[in-house]
PDB file of C-alpha atoms in Angstrom:
ATOM      1  CA  MET A   1      18.417  -9.030   0.895  1.00  0.00           C
ATOM      2  CA  HIS A   2      15.500  -9.531   3.343  1.00  0.00           C
ATOM      3  CA  ASN A   3      14.676  -6.637   5.687  1.00  0.00           C
ATOM      4  CA  LYS A   4      16.600  -4.186   3.533  1.00  0.00           C
ATOM      5  CA  LYS A   5      15.211  -0.634   3.452  1.00  0.00           C
ATOM      6  CA  LEU A   6      15.481   1.545   0.355  1.00  0.00           C
ATOM      7  CA  ASN A   7      16.084   4.591   2.494  1.00  0.00           C
ATOM      8  CA  GLU A   8      17.633   3.178   5.647  1.00  0.00           C
ATOM      9  CA  LYS A   9      16.012   4.688   8.720  1.00  0.00           C
ATOM     10  CA  LEU A  10      19.444   5.668   9.985  1.00  0.00           C
ATOM     11  CA  ILE A  11      21.316   8.936  10.242  1.00  0.00           C
ATOM     12  CA  PRO A  12      23.319   9.324   6.981  1.00  0.00           C
ATOM     13  CA  ASP A  13      27.051   9.152   7.635  1.00  0.00           C
ATOM     14  CA  THR A  14      27.975  11.989   5.259  1.00  0.00           C
ATOM     15  CA  LEU A  15      26.537  15.351   4.279  1.00  0.00           C
ATOM     16  CA  THR A  16      26.443  14.175   0.667  1.00  0.00           C
ATOM     17  CA  GLU A  17      24.336  11.169   1.647  1.00  0.00           C
ATOM     18  CA  HIS A  18      22.036  13.370   3.712  1.00  0.00           C
ATOM     19  CA  ALA A  19      21.565  15.765   0.799  1.00  0.00           C
ATOM     20  CA  PHE A  20      21.000  12.900  -1.634  1.00  0.00           C
ATOM     21  CA  LEU A  21      18.329  11.232   0.522  1.00  0.00           C
ATOM     22  CA  SER A  22      16.634  14.521   1.386  1.00  0.00           C
ATOM     23  CA  ILE A  23      16.399  15.737  -2.215  1.00  0.00           C
ATOM     24  CA  GLN A  24      15.350  12.263  -3.377  1.00  0.00           C
ATOM     25  CA  GLN A  25      12.504  12.250  -0.847  1.00  0.00           C
ATOM     26  CA  ALA A  26      11.451  15.774  -1.804  1.00  0.00           C
ATOM     27  CA  ILE A  27      11.265  14.825  -5.487  1.00  0.00           C
ATOM     28  CA  VAL A  28       9.448  11.521  -4.957  1.00  0.00           C
ATOM     29  CA  THR A  29       6.823  13.051  -2.662  1.00  0.00           C
ATOM     30  CA  GLY A  30       6.303  16.055  -4.932  1.00  0.00           C
ATOM     31  CA  ALA A  31       7.724  18.640  -2.523  1.00  0.00           C
ATOM     32  CA  ILE A  32      10.012  19.550  -5.429  1.00  0.00           C
ATOM     33  CA  ALA A  33       7.590  19.474  -8.349  1.00  0.00           C
ATOM     34  CA  PRO A  34       8.197  17.713 -11.683  1.00  0.00           C
ATOM     35  CA  GLY A  35       9.896  20.034 -14.156  1.00  0.00           C
ATOM     36  CA  THR A  36      11.486  22.201 -11.439  1.00  0.00           C
ATOM     37  CA  LYS A  37      14.923  23.567 -12.372  1.00  0.00           C
ATOM     38  CA  ILE A  38      17.582  22.588  -9.867  1.00  0.00           C
ATOM     39  CA  ALA A  39      19.247  25.669  -8.389  1.00  0.00           C
ATOM     40  CA  GLU A  40      22.507  24.399  -6.928  1.00  0.00           C
ATOM     41  CA  ALA A  41      23.233  27.515  -4.856  1.00  0.00           C
ATOM     42  CA  GLU A  42      19.813  27.368  -3.185  1.00  0.00           C
ATOM     43  CA  LEU A  43      20.056  23.647  -2.475  1.00  0.00           C
ATOM     44  CA  ALA A  44      23.574  24.066  -1.090  1.00  0.00           C
ATOM     45  CA  ARG A  45      22.242  26.639   1.380  1.00  0.00           C
ATOM     46  CA  THR A  46      19.208  24.508   2.250  1.00  0.00           C
ATOM     47  CA  TYR A  47      21.251  21.429   3.100  1.00  0.00           C
ATOM     48  CA  GLY A  48      24.324  23.215   4.415  1.00  0.00           C
ATOM     49  CA  ILE A  49      26.858  21.639   2.077  1.00  0.00           C
ATOM     50  CA  SER A  50      29.319  22.879  -0.502  1.00  0.00           C
ATOM     51  CA  ARG A  51      28.682  22.687  -4.239  1.00  0.00           C
ATOM     52  CA  GLY A  52      31.041  19.688  -4.686  1.00  0.00           C
ATOM     53  CA  PRO A  53      29.128  17.202  -2.482  1.00  0.00           C
ATOM     54  CA  LEU A  54      25.846  18.592  -3.804  1.00  0.00           C
ATOM     55  CA  ARG A  55      26.872  17.911  -7.398  1.00  0.00           C
ATOM     56  CA  GLU A  56      27.762  14.347  -6.388  1.00  0.00           C
ATOM     57  CA  ALA A  57      24.250  13.939  -4.947  1.00  0.00           C
ATOM     58  CA  ILE A  58      22.735  15.417  -8.114  1.00  0.00           C
ATOM     59  CA  GLN A  59      24.690  12.962 -10.285  1.00  0.00           C
ATOM     60  CA  ARG A  60      23.294  10.061  -8.241  1.00  0.00           C
ATOM     61  CA  LEU A  61      19.761  11.412  -8.691  1.00  0.00           C
ATOM     62  CA  GLU A  62      20.367  11.624 -12.429  1.00  0.00           C
ATOM     63  CA  GLY A  63      21.392   7.958 -12.279  1.00  0.00           C
ATOM     64  CA  GLN A  64      18.013   7.172 -10.708  1.00  0.00           C
ATOM     65  CA  ARG A  65      16.315   9.124 -13.529  1.00  0.00           C
ATOM     66  CA  LEU A  66      14.790  11.565 -11.051  1.00  0.00           C
ATOM     67  CA  LEU A  67      16.755  14.425 -12.587  1.00  0.00           C
ATOM     68  CA  VAL A  68      17.424  15.052 -16.259  1.00  0.00           C
ATOM     69  CA  ARG A  69      20.127  17.363 -17.579  1.00  0.00           C
ATOM     70  CA  THR A  70      19.669  19.525 -20.663  1.00  0.00           C
ATOM     71  CA  PRO A  71      22.689  21.193 -22.349  1.00  0.00           C
ATOM     72  CA  HIS A  72      22.935  24.949 -21.596  1.00  0.00           C
ATOM     73  CA  ILE A  73      19.967  24.703 -19.198  1.00  0.00           C
ATOM     74  CA  GLY A  74      21.050  22.395 -16.400  1.00  0.00           C
ATOM     75  CA  ALA A  75      19.268  19.759 -14.330  1.00  0.00           C
ATOM     76  CA  ARG A  76      15.509  19.610 -13.854  1.00  0.00           C
ATOM     77  CA  VAL A  77      13.228  17.244 -11.976  1.00  0.00           C
ATOM     78  CA  VAL A  78      11.947  14.601 -14.373  1.00  0.00           C
ATOM     79  CA  SER A  79       8.528  15.231 -15.881  1.00  0.00           C
ATOM     80  CA  LEU A  80       7.481  12.318 -18.073  1.00  0.00           C
ATOM     81  CA  SER A  81       5.125  12.836 -20.987  1.00  0.00           C
ATOM     82  CA  GLN A  82       1.936  10.808 -21.278  1.00  0.00           C
ATOM     83  CA  THR A  83       3.616   8.481 -23.781  1.00  0.00           C
ATOM     84  CA  GLU A  84       6.646   7.984 -21.531  1.00  0.00           C
ATOM     85  CA  LEU A  85       4.452   7.292 -18.494  1.00  0.00           C
ATOM     86  CA  ILE A  86       2.355   4.739 -20.365  1.00  0.00           C
ATOM     87  CA  GLU A  87       5.531   3.023 -21.562  1.00  0.00           C
ATOM     88  CA  LEU A  88       6.894   2.975 -18.001  1.00  0.00           C
ATOM     89  CA  TYR A  89       3.712   1.356 -16.703  1.00  0.00           C
ATOM     90  CA  GLU A  90       3.735  -1.207 -19.518  1.00  0.00           C
ATOM     91  CA  ILE A  91       7.240  -2.191 -18.415  1.00  0.00           C
ATOM     92  CA  ARG A  92       6.073  -2.317 -14.780  1.00  0.00           C
ATOM     93  CA  ALA A  93       3.123  -4.563 -15.618  1.00  0.00           C
ATOM     94  CA  SER A  94       5.333  -7.045 -17.429  1.00  0.00           C
ATOM     95  CA  LEU A  95       8.216  -7.122 -14.933  1.00  0.00           C
ATOM     96  CA  GLU A  96       6.168  -7.004 -11.734  1.00  0.00           C
ATOM     97  CA  GLY A  97       3.865  -9.674 -13.125  1.00  0.00           C
ATOM     98  CA  MET A  98       6.951 -11.835 -13.589  1.00  0.00           C
ATOM     99  CA  ALA A  99       8.035 -11.016 -10.030  1.00  0.00           C
ATOM    100  CA  CYS A 100       4.680 -12.318  -8.743  1.00  0.00           C
ATOM    101  CA  ARG A 101       4.996 -15.535 -10.706  1.00  0.00           C
ATOM    102  CA  LEU A 102       8.491 -16.141  -9.346  1.00  0.00           C
ATOM    103  CA  ALA A 103       7.491 -15.128  -5.818  1.00  0.00           C
ATOM    104  CA  ALA A 104       4.736 -17.755  -5.832  1.00  0.00           C
ATOM    105  CA  GLN A 105       7.489 -20.340  -6.409  1.00  0.00           C
ATOM    106  CA  ASN A 106      10.110 -18.974  -4.019  1.00  0.00           C
ATOM    107  CA  ILE A 107       8.435 -17.098  -1.170  1.00  0.00           C
ATOM    108  CA  THR A 108       8.712 -18.425   2.384  1.00  0.00           C
ATOM    109  CA  GLN A 109       5.851 -18.714   4.855  1.00  0.00           C
ATOM    110  CA  GLN A 110       7.510 -16.050   7.006  1.00  0.00           C
ATOM    111  CA  GLU A 111       7.534 -13.651   4.058  1.00  0.00           C
ATOM    112  CA  ILE A 112       3.867 -14.409   3.354  1.00  0.00           C
ATOM    113  CA  ASP A 113       2.992 -13.680   6.989  1.00  0.00           C
ATOM    114  CA  GLU A 114       4.985 -10.432   6.864  1.00  0.00           C
ATOM    115  CA  LEU A 115       3.232  -9.362   3.644  1.00  0.00           C
ATOM    116  CA  TYR A 116      -0.129  -9.819   5.354  1.00  0.00           C
ATOM    117  CA  GLN A 117       1.206  -7.646   8.195  1.00  0.00           C
ATOM    118  CA  VAL A 118       2.260  -5.009   5.637  1.00  0.00           C
ATOM    119  CA  LEU A 119      -1.268  -4.936   4.217  1.00  0.00           C
ATOM    120  CA  ASP A 120      -2.729  -4.704   7.726  1.00  0.00           C
ATOM    121  CA  ALA A 121      -0.531  -1.630   8.329  1.00  0.00           C
ATOM    122  CA  HIS A 122      -1.678  -0.118   5.034  1.00  0.00           C
ATOM    123  CA  GLU A 123      -5.330  -0.634   5.968  1.00  0.00           C
ATOM    124  CA  ARG A 124      -4.817   1.078   9.353  1.00  0.00           C
ATOM    125  CA  ASP A 125      -3.033   4.085   7.843  1.00  0.00           C
ATOM    126  CA  ALA A 126      -4.819   7.332   8.732  1.00  0.00           C
ATOM    127  CA  ASP A 127      -4.653   8.802   5.216  1.00  0.00           C
ATOM    128  CA  PHE A 128      -5.994   5.575   3.735  1.00  0.00           C
ATOM    129  CA  GLN A 129      -8.838   5.480   6.258  1.00  0.00           C
ATOM    130  CA  ALA A 130      -9.664   9.096   5.394  1.00  0.00           C
ATOM    131  CA  GLY A 131      -9.661   8.325   1.658  1.00  0.00           C
ATOM    132  CA  LEU A 132      -6.737  10.671   1.001  1.00  0.00           C
ATOM    133  CA  GLY A 133      -4.501   8.164  -0.749  1.00  0.00           C
ATOM    134  CA  TYR A 134      -2.656   4.886  -0.460  1.00  0.00           C
ATOM    135  CA  TYR A 135       0.242   4.212   1.925  1.00  0.00           C
ATOM    136  CA  HIS A 136       3.403   5.896   0.614  1.00  0.00           C
ATOM    137  CA  GLN A 137       6.315   4.327   2.503  1.00  0.00           C
ATOM    138  CA  ASP A 138       9.157   2.617   0.659  1.00  0.00           C
ATOM    139  CA  GLY A 139      11.342  -0.438   1.094  1.00  0.00           C
ATOM    140  CA  ASP A 140      10.021  -3.162   3.389  1.00  0.00           C
ATOM    141  CA  ASP A 141       6.836  -1.141   3.995  1.00  0.00           C
ATOM    142  CA  ASP A 142       6.043  -1.269   0.262  1.00  0.00           C
ATOM    143  CA  PHE A 143       3.908  -4.227  -0.883  1.00  0.00           C
ATOM    144  CA  HIS A 144       5.396  -4.187  -4.399  1.00  0.00           C
ATOM    145  CA  TYR A 145       8.978  -4.015  -3.132  1.00  0.00           C
ATOM    146  CA  ARG A 146       8.459  -7.030  -0.860  1.00  0.00           C
ATOM    147  CA  ILE A 147       7.113  -9.154  -3.705  1.00  0.00           C
ATOM    148  CA  ILE A 148      10.058  -8.269  -5.933  1.00  0.00           C
ATOM    149  CA  GLN A 149      12.369  -9.312  -3.103  1.00  0.00           C
ATOM    150  CA  ALA A 150      10.552 -12.626  -2.787  1.00  0.00           C
ATOM    151  CA  SER A 151      11.052 -13.366  -6.505  1.00  0.00           C
ATOM    152  CA  ARG A 152      14.704 -14.229  -5.711  1.00  0.00           C
ATOM    153  CA  ASN A 153      15.716 -12.870  -9.130  1.00  0.00           C
ATOM    154  CA  GLN A 154      18.648 -10.532  -8.606  1.00  0.00           C
ATOM    155  CA  MET A 155      18.526  -8.942 -12.053  1.00  0.00           C
ATOM    156  CA  LEU A 156      14.801  -8.250 -11.710  1.00  0.00           C
ATOM    157  CA  TYR A 157      15.444  -6.787  -8.256  1.00  0.00           C
ATOM    158  CA  LYS A 158      18.143  -4.476  -9.640  1.00  0.00           C
ATOM    159  CA  MET A 159      15.890  -3.232 -12.425  1.00  0.00           C
ATOM    160  CA  LEU A 160      12.790  -2.630 -10.298  1.00  0.00           C
ATOM    161  CA  CYS A 161      14.209  -1.834  -6.849  1.00  0.00           C
ATOM    162  CA  ASP A 162      17.317   0.062  -7.838  1.00  0.00           C
ATOM    163  CA  GLU A 163      17.302   1.575 -11.325  1.00  0.00           C
ATOM    164  CA  MET A 164      13.599   2.473 -11.670  1.00  0.00           C
ATOM    165  CA  TYR A 165      12.205   2.234  -8.149  1.00  0.00           C
ATOM    166  CA  HIS A 166      12.101   5.896  -7.153  1.00  0.00           C
ATOM    167  CA  LEU A 167      10.996   7.069 -10.591  1.00  0.00           C
ATOM    168  CA  ILE A 168       8.074   4.639 -10.363  1.00  0.00           C
ATOM    169  CA  ARG A 169       7.338   5.710  -6.768  1.00  0.00           C
ATOM    170  CA  LEU A 170       7.150   9.349  -7.852  1.00  0.00           C
ATOM    171  CA  TYR A 171       4.219   8.575 -10.121  1.00  0.00           C
ATOM    172  CA  ARG A 172       2.664   5.978  -7.825  1.00  0.00           C
ATOM    173  CA  ILE A 173       2.418   8.693  -5.164  1.00  0.00           C
ATOM    174  CA  GLN A 174       1.285  11.371  -7.607  1.00  0.00           C
ATOM    175  CA  PHE A 175      -1.690   9.301  -8.772  1.00  0.00           C
ATOM    176  CA  SER A 176      -2.433   7.420  -5.538  1.00  0.00           C
ATOM    177  CA  ASN A 177      -5.270   9.764  -4.565  1.00  0.00           C
ATOM    178  CA  THR A 178      -7.307   9.132  -7.721  1.00  0.00           C
ATOM    179  CA  PRO A 179     -10.952   9.117  -6.493  1.00  0.00           C
ATOM    180  CA  ASN A 180     -12.040   5.683  -5.190  1.00  0.00           C
ATOM    181  CA  ARG A 181      -8.728   4.123  -6.240  1.00  0.00           C
ATOM    182  CA  PRO A 182      -7.065   3.465  -2.813  1.00  0.00           C
ATOM    183  CA  PRO A 183      -9.640   0.934  -1.486  1.00  0.00           C
ATOM    184  CA  LYS A 184      -9.750  -0.848  -4.843  1.00  0.00           C
ATOM    185  CA  ALA A 185      -5.942  -1.000  -4.977  1.00  0.00           C
ATOM    186  CA  PHE A 186      -5.904  -2.466  -1.462  1.00  0.00           C
ATOM    187  CA  ILE A 187      -8.350  -5.230  -2.442  1.00  0.00           C
ATOM    188  CA  GLU A 188      -6.269  -5.964  -5.545  1.00  0.00           C
ATOM    189  CA  HIS A 189      -3.169  -6.268  -3.351  1.00  0.00           C
ATOM    190  CA  LYS A 190      -4.969  -8.783  -1.108  1.00  0.00           C
ATOM    191  CA  HIS A 191      -6.010 -10.904  -4.082  1.00  0.00           C
ATOM    192  CA  ILE A 192      -2.458 -10.855  -5.461  1.00  0.00           C
ATOM    193  CA  LEU A 193      -1.071 -11.976  -2.113  1.00  0.00           C
ATOM    194  CA  GLU A 194      -3.672 -14.730  -1.793  1.00  0.00           C
ATOM    195  CA  ALA A 195      -2.623 -16.097  -5.195  1.00  0.00           C
ATOM    196  CA  ILE A 196       1.064 -15.969  -4.225  1.00  0.00           C
ATOM    197  CA  ALA A 197       0.356 -17.650  -0.869  1.00  0.00           C
ATOM    198  CA  ALA A 198      -1.544 -20.411  -2.712  1.00  0.00           C
ATOM    199  CA  GLY A 199       1.443 -20.955  -5.011  1.00  0.00           C
ATOM    200  CA  ASP A 200      -0.555 -19.961  -8.081  1.00  0.00           C
ATOM    201  CA  GLY A 201       2.071 -18.016  -9.978  1.00  0.00           C
ATOM    202  CA  GLN A 202       0.043 -17.754 -13.174  1.00  0.00           C
ATOM    203  CA  LEU A 203      -2.911 -16.147 -11.388  1.00  0.00           C
ATOM    204  CA  ALA A 204      -0.648 -13.863  -9.340  1.00  0.00           C
ATOM    205  CA  GLU A 205       1.050 -12.664 -12.533  1.00  0.00           C
ATOM    206  CA  ILE A 206      -2.286 -11.919 -14.223  1.00  0.00           C
ATOM    207  CA  LEU A 207      -3.644 -10.090 -11.169  1.00  0.00           C
ATOM    208  CA  MET A 208      -0.551  -7.893 -10.843  1.00  0.00           C
ATOM    209  CA  GLN A 209      -0.641  -7.045 -14.534  1.00  0.00           C
ATOM    210  CA  ARG A 210      -4.309  -6.078 -14.221  1.00  0.00           C
ATOM    211  CA  HIS A 211      -3.526  -4.037 -11.101  1.00  0.00           C
ATOM    212  CA  ILE A 212      -0.811  -2.009 -12.825  1.00  0.00           C
ATOM    213  CA  ASN A 213      -2.757  -1.683 -16.069  1.00  0.00           C
ATOM    214  CA  THR A 214      -5.635  -0.186 -14.084  1.00  0.00           C
ATOM    215  CA  ALA A 215      -3.215   2.421 -12.747  1.00  0.00           C
ATOM    216  CA  LYS A 216      -1.977   2.996 -16.307  1.00  0.00           C
ATOM    217  CA  ASN A 217      -5.545   3.566 -17.507  1.00  0.00           C
ATOM    218  CA  ASN A 218      -6.145   6.028 -14.658  1.00  0.00           C
ATOM    219  CA  ILE A 219      -3.083   7.983 -15.772  1.00  0.00           C
ATOM    220  CA  ALA A 220      -4.317   8.054 -19.379  1.00  0.00           C
ATOM    221  CA  GLN A 221      -7.705   9.302 -18.155  1.00  0.00           C
ATOM    222  CA  HIS A 222      -5.982  12.014 -16.116  1.00  0.00           C
ATOM    223  CA  PHE A 223      -4.250  13.341 -19.231  1.00  0.00           C
ATOM    224  CA  ILE A 224      -7.511  13.273 -21.179  1.00  0.00           C
ATOM    225  CA  GLU A 225      -9.327  15.249 -18.462  1.00  0.00           C
ATOM    226  CA  HIS A 226      -6.444  17.697 -18.132  1.00  0.00           C
ATOM    227  CA  LYS A 227      -6.462  18.332 -21.885  1.00  0.00           C
ATOM    228  CA  MET A 228     -10.242  18.789 -21.885  1.00  0.00           C
ATOM    229  CA  GLY A 229      -9.900  21.302 -19.065  1.00  0.00           C
ATOM    230  CA  GLN A 230      -7.301  23.244 -21.001  1.00  0.00           C
ATOM    231  CA  ASN A 231      -9.490  23.297 -24.109  1.00  0.00           C
ATOM    232  CA  LYS A 232     -12.465  24.476 -22.063  1.00  0.00           C
ATOM    233  CA  GLY A 233     -10.342  27.267 -20.664  1.00  0.00           C
ATOM    234  CA  GLU A 234      -9.339  28.340 -24.145  1.00  0.00           C
ATOM    235  CA  VAL A 235     -12.982  28.469 -25.271  1.00  0.00           C
ATOM    236  CA  THR A 236     -14.158  30.520 -22.314  1.00  0.00           C
TER     237      THR A 236
END
């Protein structure tokens, strides 16, 4: 499983695969906004494929929970409610905390060294240096993904790096530019890795849970501020 990329940096071998990866990336990065209705004819023209392969790609995206289908309306990009997002982050905190605890038991020195290299790359990232957000790459370039790999728990890996990974990434990216959050998140990552490297699984689990719960609280605050802004607009 080591050195696997979520989106392999290779040329897709089929048009369907190309369409799937391209639309997936557009959704996760916000280029196709949450709640957007999927227009099959337009996407077929954009990616130069027929409706059959496109529908296959759309079905795969539904399987990743990036698209949701409503009877008589069609497929739309997922747009989680505040309650759904909080529930998702509660699941993340529990499962990724477990991944840290297991990683502290099972990680190799080579993997620890590579995780430090990943964090070094994150710190050098131009957007991070400019305060525009945290590093957004996936797979082996993703600190969280690497730790889940190092847990050596295949079922946990399937849940977090297959079934929910891109849905989680969508919201990680969306909220990564919360003011002052990127440098704090980076420091939290370093402390988590230090605990894992020291073999302290209990501390690593607690630190990851705190890290994700902080992100959850930021999301809750975002909804509060958004609602206050709407109410202010109604008054004026």
